[in-house]
Amino acid sequence: MLRTIVIAAAAFAACMPGASQAQAPAERGSYQLAVEPSYPPEQAREVYKPLLEYLEKETGQKFELVAVRNYHFYWRDLRGEADIDFAFEDAHFTDYRMKRDGFVPLARKAEPSVFVLMASPETADQGLSGLIGRSVVSMPSPSLGFATLAELFTNPVSQPEIRSEASTWRDGVEMVFSGDAVAAMVPEFIAQQYPNLVEVARSKAFPGAAFSASPEVPEDVRQSVRDALLKLTEDPASFDILAELGMSAFVAAEPDEYDGSESILSAFFGYTPPN
């Protein structure tokens, strides 16, 4: 069942029109920043607006947020080499861009990326086997939450019904409270905000989501963005920015930290091994 969902959803995205023709930042007048569709596009623009304003103030550059509707479109654009200068995304996507497009990690969340499967106490007491055949909600494939949830259920005939219609990670928790699902896979920082739900399982820890830059971005611009992110906590507005993103600070990111993370994408339609 789970494999069928993955293939069908990704195949739909593969049939959509491809990314627009590449255009240099000088022609656009701004640098394009891609972020994962953890929020609907309009909400994402509000969430990331303070961060973009901070970067513009610190670097003297202009930034434009690229926010797509869902993870299927995000995966399509990533595979289609969409016109992106910077990206802020989880480890599997960061490594994918590194291997194929030469992106360079600049800074990452200080906290690792961990996803937690949460349920009510009575459901959690039954463990993973108690979720087989029942509704479990996650953001769509190939988000890191969906990918790590799939790894918890390796038997193709003993799986939950994966529901991926949530628009945000927090929506998954609300679906549990409303009775539309019995469990939700969410980032750890969100799980910590709901003590009335109980952990059923958790993913392994991945390096924190990273800010990476295209090799086409001039070195001085890359360095100015990196420096700005690393000193973000010195800005008076940083608390609101960091709290919304579920992190305490940005720290330096190294390519070796992400090496191999993209392999979790191998289960999804359209994946090809790096050269």
PDB file of C-alpha atoms in Angstrom:
ATOM      1  CA  MET A   1       0.000   0.000   0.000  1.00  0.00           C
ATOM      2  CA  LEU A   2       2.682   2.464   1.033  1.00  0.00           C
ATOM      3  CA  ARG A   3       4.762   1.786  -2.086  1.00  0.00           C
ATOM      4  CA  THR A   4       1.681   2.308  -4.248  1.00  0.00           C
ATOM      5  CA  ILE A   5       1.056   5.709  -2.640  1.00  0.00           C
ATOM      6  CA  VAL A   6       4.654   6.779  -3.211  1.00  0.00           C
ATOM      7  CA  ILE A   7       4.704   5.771  -6.867  1.00  0.00           C
ATOM      8  CA  ALA A   8       1.266   7.165  -7.718  1.00  0.00           C
ATOM      9  CA  ALA A   9       1.854  10.518  -6.069  1.00  0.00           C
ATOM     10  CA  ALA A  10       5.272  10.999  -7.627  1.00  0.00           C
ATOM     11  CA  ALA A  11       4.103   9.862 -11.057  1.00  0.00           C
ATOM     12  CA  PHE A  12       1.417  12.575 -10.965  1.00  0.00           C
ATOM     13  CA  ALA A  13       4.069  15.188 -10.224  1.00  0.00           C
ATOM     14  CA  ALA A  14       6.279  13.854 -13.019  1.00  0.00           C
ATOM     15  CA  CYS A  15       3.552  14.595 -15.554  1.00  0.00           C
ATOM     16  CA  MET A  16       3.398  18.279 -14.630  1.00  0.00           C
ATOM     17  CA  PRO A  17       5.166  20.968 -16.708  1.00  0.00           C
ATOM     18  CA  GLY A  18       8.891  21.325 -16.088  1.00  0.00           C
ATOM     19  CA  ALA A  19      10.756  24.132 -14.392  1.00  0.00           C
ATOM     20  CA  SER A  20      11.280  27.466 -16.114  1.00  0.00           C
ATOM     21  CA  GLN A  21      14.425  28.209 -18.055  1.00  0.00           C
ATOM     22  CA  ALA A  22      17.351  29.275 -15.876  1.00  0.00           C
ATOM     23  CA  GLN A  23      17.918  32.977 -15.439  1.00  0.00           C
ATOM     24  CA  ALA A  24      20.884  34.653 -13.759  1.00  0.00           C
ATOM     25  CA  PRO A  25      20.327  36.597 -10.503  1.00  0.00           C
ATOM     26  CA  ALA A  26      21.513  39.788 -12.246  1.00  0.00           C
ATOM     27  CA  GLU A  27      18.694  39.424 -14.767  1.00  0.00           C
ATOM     28  CA  ARG A  28      16.113  38.710 -12.067  1.00  0.00           C
ATOM     29  CA  GLY A  29      17.394  41.346  -9.665  1.00  0.00           C
ATOM     30  CA  SER A  30      17.276  38.892  -6.771  1.00  0.00           C
ATOM     31  CA  TYR A  31      18.464  35.517  -5.517  1.00  0.00           C
ATOM     32  CA  GLN A  32      15.951  32.670  -5.464  1.00  0.00           C
ATOM     33  CA  LEU A  33      15.616  30.810  -2.139  1.00  0.00           C
ATOM     34  CA  ALA A  34      13.778  27.477  -2.229  1.00  0.00           C
ATOM     35  CA  VAL A  35      12.215  26.205   0.983  1.00  0.00           C
ATOM     36  CA  GLU A  36      10.407  22.954   1.649  1.00  0.00           C
ATOM     37  CA  PRO A  37       6.597  23.145   1.429  1.00  0.00           C
ATOM     38  CA  SER A  38       6.095  22.757   5.173  1.00  0.00           C
ATOM     39  CA  TYR A  39       3.470  25.502   4.890  1.00  0.00           C
ATOM     40  CA  PRO A  40       1.067  26.560   2.109  1.00  0.00           C
ATOM     41  CA  PRO A  41       2.801  29.141  -0.147  1.00  0.00           C
ATOM     42  CA  GLU A  42       1.109  32.235   1.300  1.00  0.00           C
ATOM     43  CA  GLN A  43       1.830  31.136   4.858  1.00  0.00           C
ATOM     44  CA  ALA A  44       5.421  30.288   3.932  1.00  0.00           C
ATOM     45  CA  ARG A  45       5.939  33.826   2.648  1.00  0.00           C
ATOM     46  CA  GLU A  46       4.799  35.186   6.004  1.00  0.00           C
ATOM     47  CA  VAL A  47       6.914  32.707   7.990  1.00  0.00           C
ATOM     48  CA  TYR A  48      10.105  33.406   6.036  1.00  0.00           C
ATOM     49  CA  LYS A  49       9.588  37.136   5.499  1.00  0.00           C
ATOM     50  CA  PRO A  50      11.529  38.171   8.644  1.00  0.00           C
ATOM     51  CA  LEU A  51      14.451  35.918   7.700  1.00  0.00           C
ATOM     52  CA  LEU A  52      14.620  37.295   4.158  1.00  0.00           C
ATOM     53  CA  GLU A  53      14.436  40.859   5.445  1.00  0.00           C
ATOM     54  CA  TYR A  54      17.267  40.101   7.853  1.00  0.00           C
ATOM     55  CA  LEU A  55      19.425  38.606   5.078  1.00  0.00           C
ATOM     56  CA  GLU A  56      18.768  41.573   2.807  1.00  0.00           C
ATOM     57  CA  LYS A  57      19.755  43.973   5.592  1.00  0.00           C
ATOM     58  CA  GLU A  58      22.952  42.072   6.413  1.00  0.00           C
ATOM     59  CA  THR A  59      24.128  41.204   2.890  1.00  0.00           C
ATOM     60  CA  GLY A  60      22.828  44.051   0.742  1.00  0.00           C
ATOM     61  CA  GLN A  61      21.325  41.488  -1.645  1.00  0.00           C
ATOM     62  CA  LYS A  62      17.710  40.868  -2.660  1.00  0.00           C
ATOM     63  CA  PHE A  63      16.072  37.482  -2.038  1.00  0.00           C
ATOM     64  CA  GLU A  64      12.891  35.975  -3.431  1.00  0.00           C
ATOM     65  CA  LEU A  65      11.197  33.037  -1.729  1.00  0.00           C
ATOM     66  CA  VAL A  66      10.305  30.075  -3.950  1.00  0.00           C
ATOM     67  CA  ALA A  67       7.423  28.315  -2.202  1.00  0.00           C
ATOM     68  CA  VAL A  68       5.616  25.537  -4.057  1.00  0.00           C
ATOM     69  CA  ARG A  69       2.303  23.915  -3.209  1.00  0.00           C
ATOM     70  CA  ASN A  70       3.442  20.505  -1.979  1.00  0.00           C
ATOM     71  CA  TYR A  71       6.276  18.016  -1.816  1.00  0.00           C
ATOM     72  CA  HIS A  72       5.385  16.397  -5.134  1.00  0.00           C
ATOM     73  CA  PHE A  73       6.039  19.656  -6.965  1.00  0.00           C
ATOM     74  CA  TYR A  74       9.128  20.259  -4.852  1.00  0.00           C
ATOM     75  CA  TRP A  75      10.567  16.852  -5.838  1.00  0.00           C
ATOM     76  CA  ARG A  76       9.717  17.490  -9.497  1.00  0.00           C
ATOM     77  CA  ASP A  77      11.506  20.849  -9.461  1.00  0.00           C
ATOM     78  CA  LEU A  78      14.492  19.431  -7.605  1.00  0.00           C
ATOM     79  CA  ARG A  79      14.926  16.670 -10.189  1.00  0.00           C
ATOM     80  CA  GLY A  80      14.328  19.149 -13.016  1.00  0.00           C
ATOM     81  CA  GLU A  81      17.118  21.477 -11.851  1.00  0.00           C
ATOM     82  CA  ALA A  82      14.817  24.440 -11.292  1.00  0.00           C
ATOM     83  CA  ASP A  83      16.339  27.911 -11.292  1.00  0.00           C
ATOM     84  CA  ILE A  84      17.444  28.109  -7.629  1.00  0.00           C
ATOM     85  CA  ASP A  85      20.330  30.017  -6.013  1.00  0.00           C
ATOM     86  CA  PHE A  86      19.867  29.036  -2.362  1.00  0.00           C
ATOM     87  CA  ALA A  87      17.927  26.291  -0.611  1.00  0.00           C
ATOM     88  CA  PHE A  88      16.918  25.670   2.992  1.00  0.00           C
ATOM     89  CA  GLU A  89      15.945  22.043   3.375  1.00  0.00           C
ATOM     90  CA  ASP A  90      16.421  18.751   5.207  1.00  0.00           C
ATOM     91  CA  ALA A  91      19.482  16.553   4.891  1.00  0.00           C
ATOM     92  CA  HIS A  92      18.257  14.243   2.099  1.00  0.00           C
ATOM     93  CA  PHE A  93      17.492  17.145  -0.238  1.00  0.00           C
ATOM     94  CA  THR A  94      20.679  18.967   0.748  1.00  0.00           C
ATOM     95  CA  ASP A  95      22.797  15.948  -0.137  1.00  0.00           C
ATOM     96  CA  TYR A  96      20.852  15.442  -3.375  1.00  0.00           C
ATOM     97  CA  ARG A  97      21.677  18.997  -4.502  1.00  0.00           C
ATOM     98  CA  MET A  98      25.301  18.579  -3.438  1.00  0.00           C
ATOM     99  CA  LYS A  99      25.757  15.393  -5.453  1.00  0.00           C
ATOM    100  CA  ARG A 100      24.031  16.515  -8.644  1.00  0.00           C
ATOM    101  CA  ASP A 101      24.126  20.304  -8.771  1.00  0.00           C
ATOM    102  CA  GLY A 102      27.252  21.119  -6.770  1.00  0.00           C
ATOM    103  CA  PHE A 103      25.422  23.041  -4.036  1.00  0.00           C
ATOM    104  CA  VAL A 104      27.543  23.999  -1.033  1.00  0.00           C
ATOM    105  CA  PRO A 105      26.142  23.817   2.542  1.00  0.00           C
ATOM    106  CA  LEU A 106      26.649  27.121   4.357  1.00  0.00           C
ATOM    107  CA  ALA A 107      24.902  26.820   7.711  1.00  0.00           C
ATOM    108  CA  ARG A 108      22.486  24.417   9.362  1.00  0.00           C
ATOM    109  CA  LYS A 109      20.067  24.210  12.223  1.00  0.00           C
ATOM    110  CA  ALA A 110      21.965  23.588  15.437  1.00  0.00           C
ATOM    111  CA  GLU A 111      19.496  20.810  16.310  1.00  0.00           C
ATOM    112  CA  PRO A 112      19.459  17.536  14.356  1.00  0.00           C
ATOM    113  CA  SER A 113      16.381  16.596  12.316  1.00  0.00           C
ATOM    114  CA  VAL A 114      14.431  13.904  14.143  1.00  0.00           C
ATOM    115  CA  PHE A 115      10.866  12.834  13.397  1.00  0.00           C
ATOM    116  CA  VAL A 116       8.566  11.381  16.025  1.00  0.00           C
ATOM    117  CA  LEU A 117       5.514   9.178  15.521  1.00  0.00           C
ATOM    118  CA  MET A 118       2.917  10.413  18.041  1.00  0.00           C
ATOM    119  CA  ALA A 119      -0.386   8.901  19.169  1.00  0.00           C
ATOM    120  CA  SER A 120      -2.807   8.972  22.076  1.00  0.00           C
ATOM    121  CA  PRO A 121      -1.636   6.997  25.148  1.00  0.00           C
ATOM    122  CA  GLU A 122      -4.048   4.108  24.529  1.00  0.00           C
ATOM    123  CA  THR A 123      -2.915   3.771  20.907  1.00  0.00           C
ATOM    124  CA  ALA A 124       0.780   4.203  21.704  1.00  0.00           C
ATOM    125  CA  ASP A 125       0.584   1.352  24.228  1.00  0.00           C
ATOM    126  CA  GLN A 126      -0.040  -1.024  21.308  1.00  0.00           C
ATOM    127  CA  GLY A 127       3.238  -0.066  19.602  1.00  0.00           C
ATOM    128  CA  LEU A 128       3.794  -0.053  15.858  1.00  0.00           C
ATOM    129  CA  SER A 129       1.740  -3.200  15.343  1.00  0.00           C
ATOM    130  CA  GLY A 130      -1.296  -1.349  16.681  1.00  0.00           C
ATOM    131  CA  LEU A 131      -1.125   1.062  13.740  1.00  0.00           C
ATOM    132  CA  ILE A 132      -1.306  -1.565  10.999  1.00  0.00           C
ATOM    133  CA  GLY A 133      -4.346  -0.937   8.811  1.00  0.00           C
ATOM    134  CA  ARG A 134      -5.178   2.311  10.623  1.00  0.00           C
ATOM    135  CA  SER A 135      -4.818   5.933   9.493  1.00  0.00           C
ATOM    136  CA  VAL A 136      -1.459   7.594  10.151  1.00  0.00           C
ATOM    137  CA  VAL A 137      -0.840  11.118   8.874  1.00  0.00           C
ATOM    138  CA  SER A 138       2.342  12.714   7.532  1.00  0.00           C
ATOM    139  CA  MET A 139       3.321  15.443   5.126  1.00  0.00           C
ATOM    140  CA  PRO A 140       3.551  14.000   1.589  1.00  0.00           C
ATOM    141  CA  SER A 141       6.428  12.100   0.030  1.00  0.00           C
ATOM    142  CA  PRO A 142       9.295  12.571  -0.279  1.00  0.00           C
ATOM    143  CA  SER A 143       9.470  14.729   2.851  1.00  0.00           C
ATOM    144  CA  LEU A 144      11.929  13.408   5.412  1.00  0.00           C
ATOM    145  CA  GLY A 145       9.042  12.667   7.758  1.00  0.00           C
ATOM    146  CA  PHE A 146       7.291  10.512   5.149  1.00  0.00           C
ATOM    147  CA  ALA A 147      10.524   8.771   4.197  1.00  0.00           C
ATOM    148  CA  THR A 148      11.410   7.898   7.793  1.00  0.00           C
ATOM    149  CA  LEU A 149       7.835   6.794   8.503  1.00  0.00           C
ATOM    150  CA  ALA A 150       8.045   4.400   5.549  1.00  0.00           C
ATOM    151  CA  GLU A 151      11.216   2.910   7.023  1.00  0.00           C
ATOM    152  CA  LEU A 152       9.324   1.931  10.193  1.00  0.00           C
ATOM    153  CA  PHE A 153       7.039  -0.430   8.252  1.00  0.00           C
ATOM    154  CA  THR A 154       9.146  -2.696   6.057  1.00  0.00           C
ATOM    155  CA  ASN A 155       6.584  -5.481   5.567  1.00  0.00           C
ATOM    156  CA  PRO A 156       4.490  -4.539   2.489  1.00  0.00           C
ATOM    157  CA  VAL A 157       1.432  -6.432   3.791  1.00  0.00           C
ATOM    158  CA  SER A 158       1.571  -5.041   7.334  1.00  0.00           C
ATOM    159  CA  GLN A 159       1.363  -1.280   7.014  1.00  0.00           C
ATOM    160  CA  PRO A 160      -0.830   1.566   8.163  1.00  0.00           C
ATOM    161  CA  GLU A 161      -2.943   3.655   5.828  1.00  0.00           C
ATOM    162  CA  ILE A 162      -0.666   6.623   5.182  1.00  0.00           C
ATOM    163  CA  ARG A 163      -2.610   9.861   4.814  1.00  0.00           C
ATOM    164  CA  SER A 164      -0.604  12.755   3.429  1.00  0.00           C
ATOM    165  CA  GLU A 165      -3.156  15.523   2.980  1.00  0.00           C
ATOM    166  CA  ALA A 166      -1.782  17.679   5.812  1.00  0.00           C
ATOM    167  CA  SER A 167      -0.757  21.207   4.729  1.00  0.00           C
ATOM    168  CA  THR A 168       1.622  21.693   7.663  1.00  0.00           C
ATOM    169  CA  TRP A 169       3.310  19.358  10.125  1.00  0.00           C
ATOM    170  CA  ARG A 170       1.074  20.709  12.881  1.00  0.00           C
ATOM    171  CA  ASP A 171      -2.003  19.706  10.866  1.00  0.00           C
ATOM    172  CA  GLY A 172      -1.070  16.090  11.498  1.00  0.00           C
ATOM    173  CA  VAL A 173      -1.398  16.526  15.244  1.00  0.00           C
ATOM    174  CA  GLU A 174      -4.759  18.247  14.801  1.00  0.00           C
ATOM    175  CA  MET A 175      -5.975  15.296  12.727  1.00  0.00           C
ATOM    176  CA  VAL A 176      -5.133  12.987  15.637  1.00  0.00           C
ATOM    177  CA  PHE A 177      -7.081  15.185  18.045  1.00  0.00           C
ATOM    178  CA  SER A 178     -10.071  15.303  15.686  1.00  0.00           C
ATOM    179  CA  GLY A 179     -10.100  11.527  15.241  1.00  0.00           C
ATOM    180  CA  ASP A 180      -9.264  11.636  11.520  1.00  0.00           C
ATOM    181  CA  ALA A 181      -6.051   9.707  12.204  1.00  0.00           C
ATOM    182  CA  VAL A 182      -4.685   7.639  15.075  1.00  0.00           C
ATOM    183  CA  ALA A 183      -1.060   8.806  14.816  1.00  0.00           C
ATOM    184  CA  ALA A 184       1.056  11.521  13.200  1.00  0.00           C
ATOM    185  CA  MET A 185       4.682  11.734  12.098  1.00  0.00           C
ATOM    186  CA  VAL A 186       6.021  15.176  13.021  1.00  0.00           C
ATOM    187  CA  PRO A 187       9.354  16.941  13.632  1.00  0.00           C
ATOM    188  CA  GLU A 188      10.616  16.535  17.180  1.00  0.00           C
ATOM    189  CA  PHE A 189      10.239  20.220  18.036  1.00  0.00           C
ATOM    190  CA  ILE A 190       6.510  19.987  17.286  1.00  0.00           C
ATOM    191  CA  ALA A 191       6.122  16.706  19.174  1.00  0.00           C
ATOM    192  CA  GLN A 192       7.578  18.386  22.262  1.00  0.00           C
ATOM    193  CA  GLN A 193       4.701  20.888  22.237  1.00  0.00           C
ATOM    194  CA  TYR A 194       2.047  18.162  22.723  1.00  0.00           C
ATOM    195  CA  PRO A 195       2.713  16.341  26.023  1.00  0.00           C
ATOM    196  CA  ASN A 196      -0.761  14.768  25.923  1.00  0.00           C
ATOM    197  CA  LEU A 197       0.374  12.604  22.983  1.00  0.00           C
ATOM    198  CA  VAL A 198       2.854   9.744  23.405  1.00  0.00           C
ATOM    199  CA  GLU A 199       5.830   8.730  21.301  1.00  0.00           C
ATOM    200  CA  VAL A 200       5.385   5.438  19.461  1.00  0.00           C
ATOM    201  CA  ALA A 201       8.685   5.547  17.539  1.00  0.00           C
ATOM    202  CA  ARG A 202      11.275   8.009  16.281  1.00  0.00           C
ATOM    203  CA  SER A 203      13.584   8.287  13.311  1.00  0.00           C
ATOM    204  CA  LYS A 204      17.339   8.315  13.469  1.00  0.00           C
ATOM    205  CA  ALA A 205      18.907  11.756  13.771  1.00  0.00           C
ATOM    206  CA  PHE A 206      19.890  13.519  10.546  1.00  0.00           C
ATOM    207  CA  PRO A 207      22.039  16.669  10.378  1.00  0.00           C
ATOM    208  CA  GLY A 208      19.868  19.748  10.823  1.00  0.00           C
ATOM    209  CA  ALA A 209      18.220  21.354   7.811  1.00  0.00           C
ATOM    210  CA  ALA A 210      20.843  23.281   5.880  1.00  0.00           C
ATOM    211  CA  PHE A 211      21.090  26.544   4.000  1.00  0.00           C
ATOM    212  CA  SER A 212      23.020  25.705   0.821  1.00  0.00           C
ATOM    213  CA  ALA A 213      24.133  27.737  -2.186  1.00  0.00           C
ATOM    214  CA  SER A 214      24.433  27.037  -5.889  1.00  0.00           C
ATOM    215  CA  PRO A 215      27.984  27.043  -7.291  1.00  0.00           C
ATOM    216  CA  GLU A 216      26.763  29.832  -9.592  1.00  0.00           C
ATOM    217  CA  VAL A 217      26.403  32.200  -6.631  1.00  0.00           C
ATOM    218  CA  PRO A 218      29.545  34.363  -6.283  1.00  0.00           C
ATOM    219  CA  GLU A 219      31.798  33.358  -3.404  1.00  0.00           C
ATOM    220  CA  ASP A 220      31.509  36.755  -1.703  1.00  0.00           C
ATOM    221  CA  VAL A 221      27.712  36.517  -1.699  1.00  0.00           C
ATOM    222  CA  ARG A 222      27.824  32.977  -0.327  1.00  0.00           C
ATOM    223  CA  GLN A 223      30.173  34.096   2.422  1.00  0.00           C
ATOM    224  CA  SER A 224      28.019  37.088   3.349  1.00  0.00           C
ATOM    225  CA  VAL A 225      24.923  34.870   3.628  1.00  0.00           C
ATOM    226  CA  ARG A 226      26.824  32.334   5.728  1.00  0.00           C
ATOM    227  CA  ASP A 227      28.140  35.039   8.047  1.00  0.00           C
ATOM    228  CA  ALA A 228      24.676  36.549   8.424  1.00  0.00           C
ATOM    229  CA  LEU A 229      23.110  33.211   9.343  1.00  0.00           C
ATOM    230  CA  LEU A 230      25.814  32.377  11.882  1.00  0.00           C
ATOM    231  CA  LYS A 231      25.292  35.658  13.724  1.00  0.00           C
ATOM    232  CA  LEU A 232      21.491  35.652  13.471  1.00  0.00           C
ATOM    233  CA  THR A 233      21.104  35.235  17.238  1.00  0.00           C
ATOM    234  CA  GLU A 234      22.640  38.689  17.693  1.00  0.00           C
ATOM    235  CA  ASP A 235      19.674  40.302  15.936  1.00  0.00           C
ATOM    236  CA  PRO A 236      16.794  41.503  18.183  1.00  0.00           C
ATOM    237  CA  ALA A 237      14.238  39.850  15.901  1.00  0.00           C
ATOM    238  CA  SER A 238      16.008  36.485  15.917  1.00  0.00           C
ATOM    239  CA  PHE A 239      13.878  34.867  18.616  1.00  0.00           C
ATOM    240  CA  ASP A 240      10.699  35.007  16.537  1.00  0.00           C
ATOM    241  CA  ILE A 241      12.522  33.830  13.411  1.00  0.00           C
ATOM    242  CA  LEU A 242      14.202  30.883  15.121  1.00  0.00           C
ATOM    243  CA  ALA A 243      11.164  29.854  17.179  1.00  0.00           C
ATOM    244  CA  GLU A 244       8.986  29.613  14.077  1.00  0.00           C
ATOM    245  CA  LEU A 245      11.593  27.392  12.420  1.00  0.00           C
ATOM    246  CA  GLY A 246      11.962  25.192  15.509  1.00  0.00           C
ATOM    247  CA  MET A 247      15.617  25.906  16.160  1.00  0.00           C
ATOM    248  CA  SER A 248      17.931  27.740  18.542  1.00  0.00           C
ATOM    249  CA  ALA A 249      20.598  28.951  16.092  1.00  0.00           C
ATOM    250  CA  PHE A 250      22.416  28.367  12.842  1.00  0.00           C
ATOM    251  CA  VAL A 251      25.834  26.719  13.041  1.00  0.00           C
ATOM    252  CA  ALA A 252      28.430  26.052  10.351  1.00  0.00           C
ATOM    253  CA  ALA A 253      27.544  23.194   7.985  1.00  0.00           C
ATOM    254  CA  GLU A 254      30.087  20.853   6.412  1.00  0.00           C
ATOM    255  CA  PRO A 255      29.473  18.725   3.295  1.00  0.00           C
ATOM    256  CA  ASP A 256      30.680  15.538   5.009  1.00  0.00           C
ATOM    257  CA  GLU A 257      27.821  15.772   7.498  1.00  0.00           C
ATOM    258  CA  TYR A 258      25.302  15.253   4.701  1.00  0.00           C
ATOM    259  CA  ASP A 259      27.116  12.645   2.647  1.00  0.00           C
ATOM    260  CA  GLY A 260      24.854   9.643   2.111  1.00  0.00           C
ATOM    261  CA  SER A 261      21.629  11.236   3.381  1.00  0.00           C
ATOM    262  CA  GLU A 262      20.133  11.350  -0.119  1.00  0.00           C
ATOM    263  CA  SER A 263      20.024   7.542  -0.243  1.00  0.00           C
ATOM    264  CA  ILE A 264      16.706   7.620   1.622  1.00  0.00           C
ATOM    265  CA  LEU A 265      15.206   9.055  -1.581  1.00  0.00           C
ATOM    266  CA  SER A 266      16.004   5.857  -3.485  1.00  0.00           C
ATOM    267  CA  ALA A 267      12.571   4.438  -2.629  1.00  0.00           C
ATOM    268  CA  PHE A 268      10.780   7.256  -4.478  1.00  0.00           C
ATOM    269  CA  PHE A 269       9.758   7.545  -8.116  1.00  0.00           C
ATOM    270  CA  GLY A 270      12.240   9.473 -10.256  1.00  0.00           C
ATOM    271  CA  TYR A 271      15.307   8.890  -8.098  1.00  0.00           C
ATOM    272  CA  THR A 272      18.533   8.146  -9.945  1.00  0.00           C
ATOM    273  CA  PRO A 273      21.853   7.389  -8.220  1.00  0.00           C
ATOM    274  CA  PRO A 274      24.487  10.128  -8.380  1.00  0.00           C
ATOM    275  CA  ASN A 275      27.207   9.803 -11.021  1.00  0.00           C
TER     276      ASN A 275
END
